[in-house]
mmCIF file of C-alpha atoms in Angstrom:
data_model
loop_
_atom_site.group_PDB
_atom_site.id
_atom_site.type_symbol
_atom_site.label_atom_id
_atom_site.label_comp_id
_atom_site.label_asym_id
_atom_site.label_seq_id
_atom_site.Cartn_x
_atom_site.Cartn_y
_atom_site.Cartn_z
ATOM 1 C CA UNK A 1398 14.458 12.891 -10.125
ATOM 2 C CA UNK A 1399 15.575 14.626 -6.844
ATOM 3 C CA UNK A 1400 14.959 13.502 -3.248
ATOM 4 C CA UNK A 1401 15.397 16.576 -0.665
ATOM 5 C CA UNK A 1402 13.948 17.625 2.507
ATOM 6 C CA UNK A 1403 11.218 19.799 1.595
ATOM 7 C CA UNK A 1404 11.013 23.201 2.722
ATOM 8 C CA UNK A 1405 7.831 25.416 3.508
ATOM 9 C CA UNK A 1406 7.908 26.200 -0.274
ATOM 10 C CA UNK A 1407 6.944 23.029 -1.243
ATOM 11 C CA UNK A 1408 3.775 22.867 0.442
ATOM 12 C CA UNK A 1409 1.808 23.849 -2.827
ATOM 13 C CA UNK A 1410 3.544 21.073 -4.900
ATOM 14 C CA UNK A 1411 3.054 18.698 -1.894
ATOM 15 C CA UNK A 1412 -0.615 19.689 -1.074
ATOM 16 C CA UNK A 1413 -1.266 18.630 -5.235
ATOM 17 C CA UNK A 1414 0.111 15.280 -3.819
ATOM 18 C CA UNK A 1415 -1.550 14.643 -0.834
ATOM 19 C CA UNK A 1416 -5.090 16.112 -1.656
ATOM 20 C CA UNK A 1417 -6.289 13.237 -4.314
ATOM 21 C CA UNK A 1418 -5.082 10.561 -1.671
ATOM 22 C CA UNK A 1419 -6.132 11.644 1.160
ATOM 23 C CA UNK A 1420 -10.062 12.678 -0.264
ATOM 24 C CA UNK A 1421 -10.083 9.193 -1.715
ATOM 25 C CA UNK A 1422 -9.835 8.414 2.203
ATOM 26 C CA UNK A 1423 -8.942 4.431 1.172
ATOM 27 C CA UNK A 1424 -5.308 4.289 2.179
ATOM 28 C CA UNK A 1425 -4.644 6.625 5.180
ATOM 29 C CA UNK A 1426 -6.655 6.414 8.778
ATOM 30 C CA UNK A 1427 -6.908 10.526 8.314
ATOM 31 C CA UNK A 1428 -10.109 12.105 7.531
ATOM 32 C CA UNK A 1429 -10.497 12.847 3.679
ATOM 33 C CA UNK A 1430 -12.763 16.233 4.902
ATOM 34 C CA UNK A 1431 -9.728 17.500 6.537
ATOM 35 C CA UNK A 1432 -9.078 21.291 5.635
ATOM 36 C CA UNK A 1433 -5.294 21.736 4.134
ATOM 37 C CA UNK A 1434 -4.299 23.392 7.595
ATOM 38 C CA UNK A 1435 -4.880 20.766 9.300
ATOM 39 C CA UNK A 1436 -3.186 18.269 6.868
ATOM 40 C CA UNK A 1437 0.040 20.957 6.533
ATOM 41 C CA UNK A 1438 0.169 20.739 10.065
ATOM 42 C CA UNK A 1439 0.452 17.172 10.373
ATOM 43 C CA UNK A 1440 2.769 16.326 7.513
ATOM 44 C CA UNK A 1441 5.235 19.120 8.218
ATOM 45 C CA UNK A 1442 4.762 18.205 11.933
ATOM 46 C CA UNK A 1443 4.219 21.657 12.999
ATOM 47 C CA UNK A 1444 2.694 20.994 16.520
ATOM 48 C CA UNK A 1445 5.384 18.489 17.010
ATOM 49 C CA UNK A 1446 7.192 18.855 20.435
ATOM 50 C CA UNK A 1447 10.058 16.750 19.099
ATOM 51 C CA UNK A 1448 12.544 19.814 18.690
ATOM 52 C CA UNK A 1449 15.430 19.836 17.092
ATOM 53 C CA UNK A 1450 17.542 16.968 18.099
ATOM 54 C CA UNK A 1451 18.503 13.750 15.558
ATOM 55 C CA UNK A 1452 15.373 11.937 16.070
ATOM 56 C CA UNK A 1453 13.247 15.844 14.865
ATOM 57 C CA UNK A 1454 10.698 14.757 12.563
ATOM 58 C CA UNK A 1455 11.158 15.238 8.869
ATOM 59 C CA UNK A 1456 9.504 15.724 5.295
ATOM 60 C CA UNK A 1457 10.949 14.764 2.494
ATOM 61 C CA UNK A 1458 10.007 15.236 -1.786
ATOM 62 C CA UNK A 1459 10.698 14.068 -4.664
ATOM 63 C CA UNK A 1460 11.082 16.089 -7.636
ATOM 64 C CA UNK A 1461 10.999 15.649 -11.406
ATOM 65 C CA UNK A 1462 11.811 18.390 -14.172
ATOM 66 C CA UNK A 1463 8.500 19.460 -16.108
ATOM 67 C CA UNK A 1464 11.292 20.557 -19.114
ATOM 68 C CA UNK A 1465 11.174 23.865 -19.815
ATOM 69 C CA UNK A 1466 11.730 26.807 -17.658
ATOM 70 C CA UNK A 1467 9.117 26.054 -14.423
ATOM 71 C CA UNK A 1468 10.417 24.662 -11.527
ATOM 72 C CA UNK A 1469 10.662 20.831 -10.880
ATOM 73 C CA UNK A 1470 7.438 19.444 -9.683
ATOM 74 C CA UNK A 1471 6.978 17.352 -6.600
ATOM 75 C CA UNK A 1472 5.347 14.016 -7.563
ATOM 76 C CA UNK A 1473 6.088 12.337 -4.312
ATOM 77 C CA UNK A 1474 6.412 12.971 -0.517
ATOM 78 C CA UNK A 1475 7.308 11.542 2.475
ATOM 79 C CA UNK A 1476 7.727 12.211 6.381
ATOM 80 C CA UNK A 1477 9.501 10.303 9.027
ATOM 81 C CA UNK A 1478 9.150 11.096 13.022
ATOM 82 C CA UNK A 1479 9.361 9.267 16.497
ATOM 83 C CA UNK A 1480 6.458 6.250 16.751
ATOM 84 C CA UNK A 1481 6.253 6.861 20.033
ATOM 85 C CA UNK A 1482 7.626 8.906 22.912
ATOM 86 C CA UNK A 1483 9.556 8.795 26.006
ATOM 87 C CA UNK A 1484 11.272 5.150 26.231
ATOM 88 C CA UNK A 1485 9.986 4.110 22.492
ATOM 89 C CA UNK A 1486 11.268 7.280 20.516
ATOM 90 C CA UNK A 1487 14.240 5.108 18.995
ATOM 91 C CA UNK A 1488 11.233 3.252 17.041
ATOM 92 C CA UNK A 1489 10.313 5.109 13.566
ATOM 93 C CA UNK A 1490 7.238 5.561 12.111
ATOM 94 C CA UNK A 1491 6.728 7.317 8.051
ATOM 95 C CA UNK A 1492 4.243 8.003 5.274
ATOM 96 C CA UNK A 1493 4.500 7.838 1.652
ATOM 97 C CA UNK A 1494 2.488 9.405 -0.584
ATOM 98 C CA UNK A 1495 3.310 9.387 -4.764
ATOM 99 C CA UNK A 1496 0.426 11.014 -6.623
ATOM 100 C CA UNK A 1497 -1.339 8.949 -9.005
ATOM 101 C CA UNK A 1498 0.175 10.183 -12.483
ATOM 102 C CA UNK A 1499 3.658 9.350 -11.006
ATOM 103 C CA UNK A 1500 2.672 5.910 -9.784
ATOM 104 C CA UNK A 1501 5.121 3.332 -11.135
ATOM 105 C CA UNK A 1502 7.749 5.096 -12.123
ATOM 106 C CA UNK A 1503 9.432 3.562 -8.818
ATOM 107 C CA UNK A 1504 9.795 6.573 -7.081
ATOM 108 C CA UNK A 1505 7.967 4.937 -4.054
ATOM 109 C CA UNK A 1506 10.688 2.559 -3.706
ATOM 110 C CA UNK A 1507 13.565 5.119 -4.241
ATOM 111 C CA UNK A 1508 11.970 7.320 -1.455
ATOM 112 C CA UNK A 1509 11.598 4.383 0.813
ATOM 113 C CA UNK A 1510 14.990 3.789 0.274
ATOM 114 C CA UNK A 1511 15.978 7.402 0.703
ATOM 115 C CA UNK A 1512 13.883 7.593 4.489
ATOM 116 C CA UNK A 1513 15.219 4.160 5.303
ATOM 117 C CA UNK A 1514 18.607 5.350 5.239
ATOM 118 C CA UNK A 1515 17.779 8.445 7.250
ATOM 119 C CA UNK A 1516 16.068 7.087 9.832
ATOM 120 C CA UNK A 1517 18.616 4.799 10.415
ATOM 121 C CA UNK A 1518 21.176 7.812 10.342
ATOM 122 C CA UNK A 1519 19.027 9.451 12.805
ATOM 123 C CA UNK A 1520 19.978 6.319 15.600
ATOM 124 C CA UNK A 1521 16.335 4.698 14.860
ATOM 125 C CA UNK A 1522 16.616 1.121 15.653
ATOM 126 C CA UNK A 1523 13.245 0.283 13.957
ATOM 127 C CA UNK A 1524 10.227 1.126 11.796
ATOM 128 C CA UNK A 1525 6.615 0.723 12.599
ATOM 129 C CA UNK A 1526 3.747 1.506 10.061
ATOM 130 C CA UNK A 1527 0.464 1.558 12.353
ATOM 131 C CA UNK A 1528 -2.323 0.934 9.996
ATOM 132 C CA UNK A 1529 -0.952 -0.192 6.343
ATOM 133 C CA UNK A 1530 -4.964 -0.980 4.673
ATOM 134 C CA UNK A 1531 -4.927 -4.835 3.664
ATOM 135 C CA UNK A 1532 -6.396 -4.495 0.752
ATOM 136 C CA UNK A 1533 -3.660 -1.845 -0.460
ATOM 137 C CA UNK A 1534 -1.659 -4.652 -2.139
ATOM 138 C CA UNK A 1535 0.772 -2.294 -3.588
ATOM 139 C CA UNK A 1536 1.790 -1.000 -0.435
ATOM 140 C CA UNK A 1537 2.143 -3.699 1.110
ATOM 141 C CA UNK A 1538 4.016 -5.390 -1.780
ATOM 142 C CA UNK A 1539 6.836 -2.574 -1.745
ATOM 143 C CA UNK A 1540 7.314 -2.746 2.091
ATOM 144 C CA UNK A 1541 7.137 -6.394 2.035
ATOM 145 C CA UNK A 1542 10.414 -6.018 -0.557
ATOM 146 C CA UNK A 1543 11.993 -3.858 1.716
ATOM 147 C CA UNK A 1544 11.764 -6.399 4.543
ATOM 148 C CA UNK A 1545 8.961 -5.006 6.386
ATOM 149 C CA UNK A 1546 7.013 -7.632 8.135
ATOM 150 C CA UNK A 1547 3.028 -8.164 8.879
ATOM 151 C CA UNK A 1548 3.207 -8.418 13.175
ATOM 152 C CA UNK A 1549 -0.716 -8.235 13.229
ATOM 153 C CA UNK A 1550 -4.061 -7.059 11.457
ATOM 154 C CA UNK A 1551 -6.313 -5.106 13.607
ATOM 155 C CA UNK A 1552 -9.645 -6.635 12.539
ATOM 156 C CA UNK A 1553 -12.148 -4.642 10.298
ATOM 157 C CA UNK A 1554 -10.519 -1.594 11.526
ATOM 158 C CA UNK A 1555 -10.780 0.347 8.435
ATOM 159 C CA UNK A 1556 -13.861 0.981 6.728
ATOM 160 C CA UNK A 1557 -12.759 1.511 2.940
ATOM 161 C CA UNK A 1558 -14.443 3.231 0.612
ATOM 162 C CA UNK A 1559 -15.101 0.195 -1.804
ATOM 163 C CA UNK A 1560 -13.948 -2.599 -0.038
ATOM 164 C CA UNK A 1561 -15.890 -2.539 3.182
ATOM 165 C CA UNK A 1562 -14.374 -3.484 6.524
ATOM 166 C CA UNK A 1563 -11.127 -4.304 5.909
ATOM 167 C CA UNK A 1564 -8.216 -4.993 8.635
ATOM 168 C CA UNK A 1565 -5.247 -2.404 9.170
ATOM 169 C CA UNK A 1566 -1.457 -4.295 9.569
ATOM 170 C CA UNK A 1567 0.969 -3.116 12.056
ATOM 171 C CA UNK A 1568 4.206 -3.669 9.721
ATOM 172 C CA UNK A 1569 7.912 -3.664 10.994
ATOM 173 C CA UNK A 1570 11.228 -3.484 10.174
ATOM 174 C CA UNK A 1571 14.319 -3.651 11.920
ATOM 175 C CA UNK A 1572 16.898 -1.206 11.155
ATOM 176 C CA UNK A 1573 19.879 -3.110 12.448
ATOM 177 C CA UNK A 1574 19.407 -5.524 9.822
ATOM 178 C CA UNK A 1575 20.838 -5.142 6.370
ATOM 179 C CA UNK A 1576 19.456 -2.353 4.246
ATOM 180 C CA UNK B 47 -15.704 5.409 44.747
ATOM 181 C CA UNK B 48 -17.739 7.609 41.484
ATOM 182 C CA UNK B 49 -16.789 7.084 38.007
ATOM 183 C CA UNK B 50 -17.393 10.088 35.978
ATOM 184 C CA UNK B 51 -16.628 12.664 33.382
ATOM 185 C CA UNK B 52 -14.045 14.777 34.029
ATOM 186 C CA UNK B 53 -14.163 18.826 34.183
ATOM 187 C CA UNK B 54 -11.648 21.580 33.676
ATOM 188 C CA UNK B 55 -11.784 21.765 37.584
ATOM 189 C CA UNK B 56 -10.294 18.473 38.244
ATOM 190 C CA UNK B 57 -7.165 19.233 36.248
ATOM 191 C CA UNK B 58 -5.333 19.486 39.678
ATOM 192 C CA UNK B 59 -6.233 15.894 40.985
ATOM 193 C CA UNK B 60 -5.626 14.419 37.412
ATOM 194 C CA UNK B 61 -2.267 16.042 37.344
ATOM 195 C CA UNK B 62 -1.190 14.585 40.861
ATOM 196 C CA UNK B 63 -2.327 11.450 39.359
ATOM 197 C CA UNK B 64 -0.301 11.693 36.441
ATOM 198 C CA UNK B 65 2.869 13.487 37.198
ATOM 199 C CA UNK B 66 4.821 10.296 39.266
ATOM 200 C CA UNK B 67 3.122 7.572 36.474
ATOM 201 C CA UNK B 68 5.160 10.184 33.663
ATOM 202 C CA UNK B 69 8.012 10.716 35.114
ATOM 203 C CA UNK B 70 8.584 7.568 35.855
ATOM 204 C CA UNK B 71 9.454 6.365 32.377
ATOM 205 C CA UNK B 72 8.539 3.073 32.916
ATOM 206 C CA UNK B 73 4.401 2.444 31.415
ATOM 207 C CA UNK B 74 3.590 4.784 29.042
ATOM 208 C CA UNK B 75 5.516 6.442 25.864
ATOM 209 C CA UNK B 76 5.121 9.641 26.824
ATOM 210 C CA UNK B 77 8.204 11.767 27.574
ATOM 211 C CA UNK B 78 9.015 11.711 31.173
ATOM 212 C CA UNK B 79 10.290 15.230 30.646
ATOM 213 C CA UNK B 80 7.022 16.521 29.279
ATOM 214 C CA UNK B 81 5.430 19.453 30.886
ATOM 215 C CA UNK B 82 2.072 20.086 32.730
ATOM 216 C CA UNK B 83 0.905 21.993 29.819
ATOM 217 C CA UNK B 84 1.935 19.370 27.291
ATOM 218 C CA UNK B 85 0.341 16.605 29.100
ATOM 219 C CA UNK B 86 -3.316 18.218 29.947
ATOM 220 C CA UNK B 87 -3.131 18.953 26.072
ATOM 221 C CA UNK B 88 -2.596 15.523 25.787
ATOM 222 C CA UNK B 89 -4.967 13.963 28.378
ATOM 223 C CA UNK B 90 -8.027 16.339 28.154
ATOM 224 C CA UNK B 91 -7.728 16.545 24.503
ATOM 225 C CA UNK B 92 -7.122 19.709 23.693
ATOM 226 C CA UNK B 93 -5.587 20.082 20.455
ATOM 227 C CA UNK B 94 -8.244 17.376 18.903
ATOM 228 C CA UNK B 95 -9.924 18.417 15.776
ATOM 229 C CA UNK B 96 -12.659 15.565 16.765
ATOM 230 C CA UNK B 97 -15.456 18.180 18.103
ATOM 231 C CA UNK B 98 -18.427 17.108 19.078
ATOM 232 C CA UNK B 99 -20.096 13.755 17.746
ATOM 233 C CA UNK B 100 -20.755 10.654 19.741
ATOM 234 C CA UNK B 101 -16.970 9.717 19.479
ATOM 235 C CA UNK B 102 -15.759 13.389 20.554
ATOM 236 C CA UNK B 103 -12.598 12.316 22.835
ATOM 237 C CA UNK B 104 -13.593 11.979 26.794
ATOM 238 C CA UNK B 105 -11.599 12.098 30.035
ATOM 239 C CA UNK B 106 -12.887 9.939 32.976
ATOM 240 C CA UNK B 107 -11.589 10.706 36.785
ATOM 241 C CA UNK B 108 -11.913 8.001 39.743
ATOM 242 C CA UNK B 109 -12.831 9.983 42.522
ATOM 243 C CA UNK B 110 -12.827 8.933 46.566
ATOM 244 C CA UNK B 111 -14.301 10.409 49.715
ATOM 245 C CA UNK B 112 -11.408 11.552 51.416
ATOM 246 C CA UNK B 113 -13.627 12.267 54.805
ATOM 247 C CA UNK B 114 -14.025 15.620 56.293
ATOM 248 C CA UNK B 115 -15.116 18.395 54.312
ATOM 249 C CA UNK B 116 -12.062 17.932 51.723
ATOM 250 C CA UNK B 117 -13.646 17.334 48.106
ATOM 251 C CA UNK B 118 -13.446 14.180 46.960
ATOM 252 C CA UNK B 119 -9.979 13.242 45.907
ATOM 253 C CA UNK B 120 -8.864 11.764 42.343
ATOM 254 C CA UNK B 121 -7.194 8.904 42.435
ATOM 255 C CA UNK B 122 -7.320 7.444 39.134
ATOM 256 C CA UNK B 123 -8.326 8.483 35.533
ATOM 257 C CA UNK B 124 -8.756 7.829 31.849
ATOM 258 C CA UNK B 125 -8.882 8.896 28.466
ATOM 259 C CA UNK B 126 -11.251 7.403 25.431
ATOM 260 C CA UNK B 127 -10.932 9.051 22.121
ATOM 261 C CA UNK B 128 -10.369 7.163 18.271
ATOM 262 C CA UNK B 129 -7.847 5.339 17.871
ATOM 263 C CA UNK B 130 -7.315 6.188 13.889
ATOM 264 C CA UNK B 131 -9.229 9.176 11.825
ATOM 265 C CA UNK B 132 -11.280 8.427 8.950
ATOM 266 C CA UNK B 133 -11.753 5.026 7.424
ATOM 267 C CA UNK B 134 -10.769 3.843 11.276
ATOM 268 C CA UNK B 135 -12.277 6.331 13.195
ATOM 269 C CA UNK B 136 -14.746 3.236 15.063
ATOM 270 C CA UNK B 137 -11.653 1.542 16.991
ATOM 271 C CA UNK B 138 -11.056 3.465 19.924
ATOM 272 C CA UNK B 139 -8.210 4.108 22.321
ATOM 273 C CA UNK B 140 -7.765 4.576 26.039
ATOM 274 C CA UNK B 141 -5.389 5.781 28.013
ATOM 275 C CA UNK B 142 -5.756 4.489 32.298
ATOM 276 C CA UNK B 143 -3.608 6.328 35.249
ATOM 277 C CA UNK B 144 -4.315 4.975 39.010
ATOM 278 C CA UNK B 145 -2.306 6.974 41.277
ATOM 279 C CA UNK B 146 0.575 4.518 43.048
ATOM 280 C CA UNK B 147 -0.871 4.767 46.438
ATOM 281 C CA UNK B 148 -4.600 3.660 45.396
ATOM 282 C CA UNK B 149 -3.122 0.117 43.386
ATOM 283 C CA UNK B 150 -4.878 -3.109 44.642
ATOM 284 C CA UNK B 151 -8.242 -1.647 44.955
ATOM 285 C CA UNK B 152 -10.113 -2.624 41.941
ATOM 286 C CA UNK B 153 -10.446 0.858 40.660
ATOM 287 C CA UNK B 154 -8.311 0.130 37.117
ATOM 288 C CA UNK B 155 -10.895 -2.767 36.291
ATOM 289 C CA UNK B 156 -13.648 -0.358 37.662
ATOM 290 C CA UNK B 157 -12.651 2.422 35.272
ATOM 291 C CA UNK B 158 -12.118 -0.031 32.671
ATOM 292 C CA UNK B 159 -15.727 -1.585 32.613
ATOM 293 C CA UNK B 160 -16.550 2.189 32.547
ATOM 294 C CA UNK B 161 -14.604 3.492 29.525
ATOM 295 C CA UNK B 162 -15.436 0.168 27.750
ATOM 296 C CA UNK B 163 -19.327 0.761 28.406
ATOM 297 C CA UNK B 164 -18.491 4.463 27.359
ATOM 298 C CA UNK B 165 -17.069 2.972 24.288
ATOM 299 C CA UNK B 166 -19.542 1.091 22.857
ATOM 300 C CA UNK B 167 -22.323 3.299 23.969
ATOM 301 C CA UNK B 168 -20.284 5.689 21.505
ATOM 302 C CA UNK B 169 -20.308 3.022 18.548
ATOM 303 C CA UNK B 170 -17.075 1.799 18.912
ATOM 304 C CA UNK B 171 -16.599 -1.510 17.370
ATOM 305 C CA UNK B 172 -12.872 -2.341 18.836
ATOM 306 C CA UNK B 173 -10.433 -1.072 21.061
ATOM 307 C CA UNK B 174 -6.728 -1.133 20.513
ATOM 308 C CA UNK B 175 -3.865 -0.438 23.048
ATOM 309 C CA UNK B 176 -0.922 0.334 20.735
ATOM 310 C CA UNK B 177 2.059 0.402 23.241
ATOM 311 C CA UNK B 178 1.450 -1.748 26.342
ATOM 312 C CA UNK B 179 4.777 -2.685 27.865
ATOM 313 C CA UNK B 180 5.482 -5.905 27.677
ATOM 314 C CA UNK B 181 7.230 -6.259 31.771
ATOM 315 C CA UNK B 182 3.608 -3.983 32.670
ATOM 316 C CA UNK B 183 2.361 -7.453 33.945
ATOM 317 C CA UNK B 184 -0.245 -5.813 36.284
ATOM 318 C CA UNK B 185 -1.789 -3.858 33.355
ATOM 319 C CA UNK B 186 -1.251 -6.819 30.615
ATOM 320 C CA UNK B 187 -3.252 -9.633 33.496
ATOM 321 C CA UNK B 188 -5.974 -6.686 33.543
ATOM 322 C CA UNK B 189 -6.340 -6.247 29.760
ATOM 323 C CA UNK B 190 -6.298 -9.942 29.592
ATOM 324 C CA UNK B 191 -9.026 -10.540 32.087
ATOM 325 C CA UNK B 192 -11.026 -8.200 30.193
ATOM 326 C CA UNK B 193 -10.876 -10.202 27.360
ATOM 327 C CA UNK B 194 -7.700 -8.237 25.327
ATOM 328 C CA UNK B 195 -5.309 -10.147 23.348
ATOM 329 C CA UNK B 196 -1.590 -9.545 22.545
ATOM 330 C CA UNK B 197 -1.739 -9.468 18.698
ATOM 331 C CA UNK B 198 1.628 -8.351 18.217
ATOM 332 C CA UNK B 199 4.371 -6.995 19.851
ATOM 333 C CA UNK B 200 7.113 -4.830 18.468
ATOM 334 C CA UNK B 201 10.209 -5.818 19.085
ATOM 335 C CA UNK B 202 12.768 -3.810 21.495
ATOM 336 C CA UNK B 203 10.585 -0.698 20.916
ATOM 337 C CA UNK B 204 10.523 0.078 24.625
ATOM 338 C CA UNK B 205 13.618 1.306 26.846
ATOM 339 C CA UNK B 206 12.929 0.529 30.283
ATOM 340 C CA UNK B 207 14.284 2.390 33.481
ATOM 341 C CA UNK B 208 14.998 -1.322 34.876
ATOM 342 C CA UNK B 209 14.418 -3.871 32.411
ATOM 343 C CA UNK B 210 16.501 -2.272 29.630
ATOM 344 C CA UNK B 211 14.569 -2.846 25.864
ATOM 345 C CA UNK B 212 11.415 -4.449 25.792
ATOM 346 C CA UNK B 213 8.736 -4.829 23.761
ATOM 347 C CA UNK B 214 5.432 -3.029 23.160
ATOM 348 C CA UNK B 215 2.698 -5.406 22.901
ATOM 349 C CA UNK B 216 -0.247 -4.338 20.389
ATOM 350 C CA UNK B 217 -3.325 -5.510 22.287
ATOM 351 C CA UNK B 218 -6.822 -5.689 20.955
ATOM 352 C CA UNK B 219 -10.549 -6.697 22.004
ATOM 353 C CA UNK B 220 -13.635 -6.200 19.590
ATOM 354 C CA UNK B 221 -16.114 -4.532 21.217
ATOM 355 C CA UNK B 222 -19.234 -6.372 19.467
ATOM 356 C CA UNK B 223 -18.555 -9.457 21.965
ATOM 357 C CA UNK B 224 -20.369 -9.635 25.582
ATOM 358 C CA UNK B 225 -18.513 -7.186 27.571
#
């Protein structure tokens, strides 16, 4: 297993990723009919203003060798960028995504770890996930290891595909804490 | 006083509105620094994929007779679009500017009622402000008297011109109650 930055090369490997999770539409507050142009531009922040600075947003993969002679295959991605702008852009925000054959293998938790550690080498003082879906216990279970913290459940915010109306947490972490 | 829909037209009044609330630093978390063009992107919408349903993304102006033959002046406007995509695409989000020199004379609770009627004539089912600052008492005794609450607030995610780190409160009000 590798954990990089990705590069515009990856996008095939990280498109295979992202499209089974985000057409199953019951973990991320992003329309599962979105077209892969749309869903490139988001993850590799390409209308971002943010520039170039520490705080530029980021995408990250992990790899795994397939054996053989093909190139390693990216089983998981991330991306980390400002929360918010202006007088909040010390605060992080992220998204995970491991695709489904990987799950388990704890590469979640080892990219967690890995975008932890660069956020907080990037001056963030904290990390905010928006809308974590309460009923996606393994999520939450992981961050919850990693010290995140349920601040509040926006009420039947989320309509899930099997569950129904289900609430969305605002998680945090500090980053001035101990890893 | 009229409440309505904005048009490309009022861009100019909107703008004059916006530009000392910006680059002042201290209410939203928008980059002070932020250009013209980056902020009528941001306030009229115009990089939303949302199109055209009942929750297509809407910009409100506040408008006053300004006597004479002038056109009526903005003084104060507003921004409704959702909040998350998909699964969360029925909890809206609003954005409200009242230009400095018009404060004190109702027209932020006027707007409000507006946008919130605009809200749930859309089929919004909640409304969620995800960054009101915390030492923003004028705008948090509003939200309050319209029947928001503070469900969270995120620690020192805010740095203030004057009051150094704050927090941003996460405020929320269901929309299925009486207005």
């Amino acid at each position: 297993m590798q954990i990089r930055d990705a590069t515009a090369a990856d996008w095939p490997g990280i498109w295979a990723v992202m499209e089974p999770i985000i057409r199953a539409g019951d973990s991320y507050t992003l329309d599962p009919a979105s077209s892969e142009d749309q869903l490139r531009a988001h993850w590799l922040h390409k209308n971002d203003d943010g520039g170039t600075g520490p705080r530029a947003s980021r995408t990250f993969v992990v790899t795994e060798e397939t054996g053989g002679t093909s190139a390693p295959m990216v089983v998981a991605t991330a991306e980390l960028h400002p929360n918010y702008g202006g007088g909040g852009s010390h605060v992080a925000n992220a998204g995970f995504m491991v695709h489904p054959n990987h799950f388990g293998k704890g590469y979640a938790r080892a990219l967690a770890y890995h975008v932890l550690d660069a956020a907080r080498a990037a001056g963030y003082t904290g990390m905010v996930f928006n809308a974590v879906v309460e009923t996606n216990a393994a999520a939450i279970g992981l961050w919850e290891a990693l010290g995140f913290e349920i601040l509040a459940t926006i009420p039947e915010a989320f309509q899930h595909p099997r569950d129904g109306l289900v609430g969305l947490h605002v998680m945090y972490k500090s980053l001035l804490d101990s890893p």
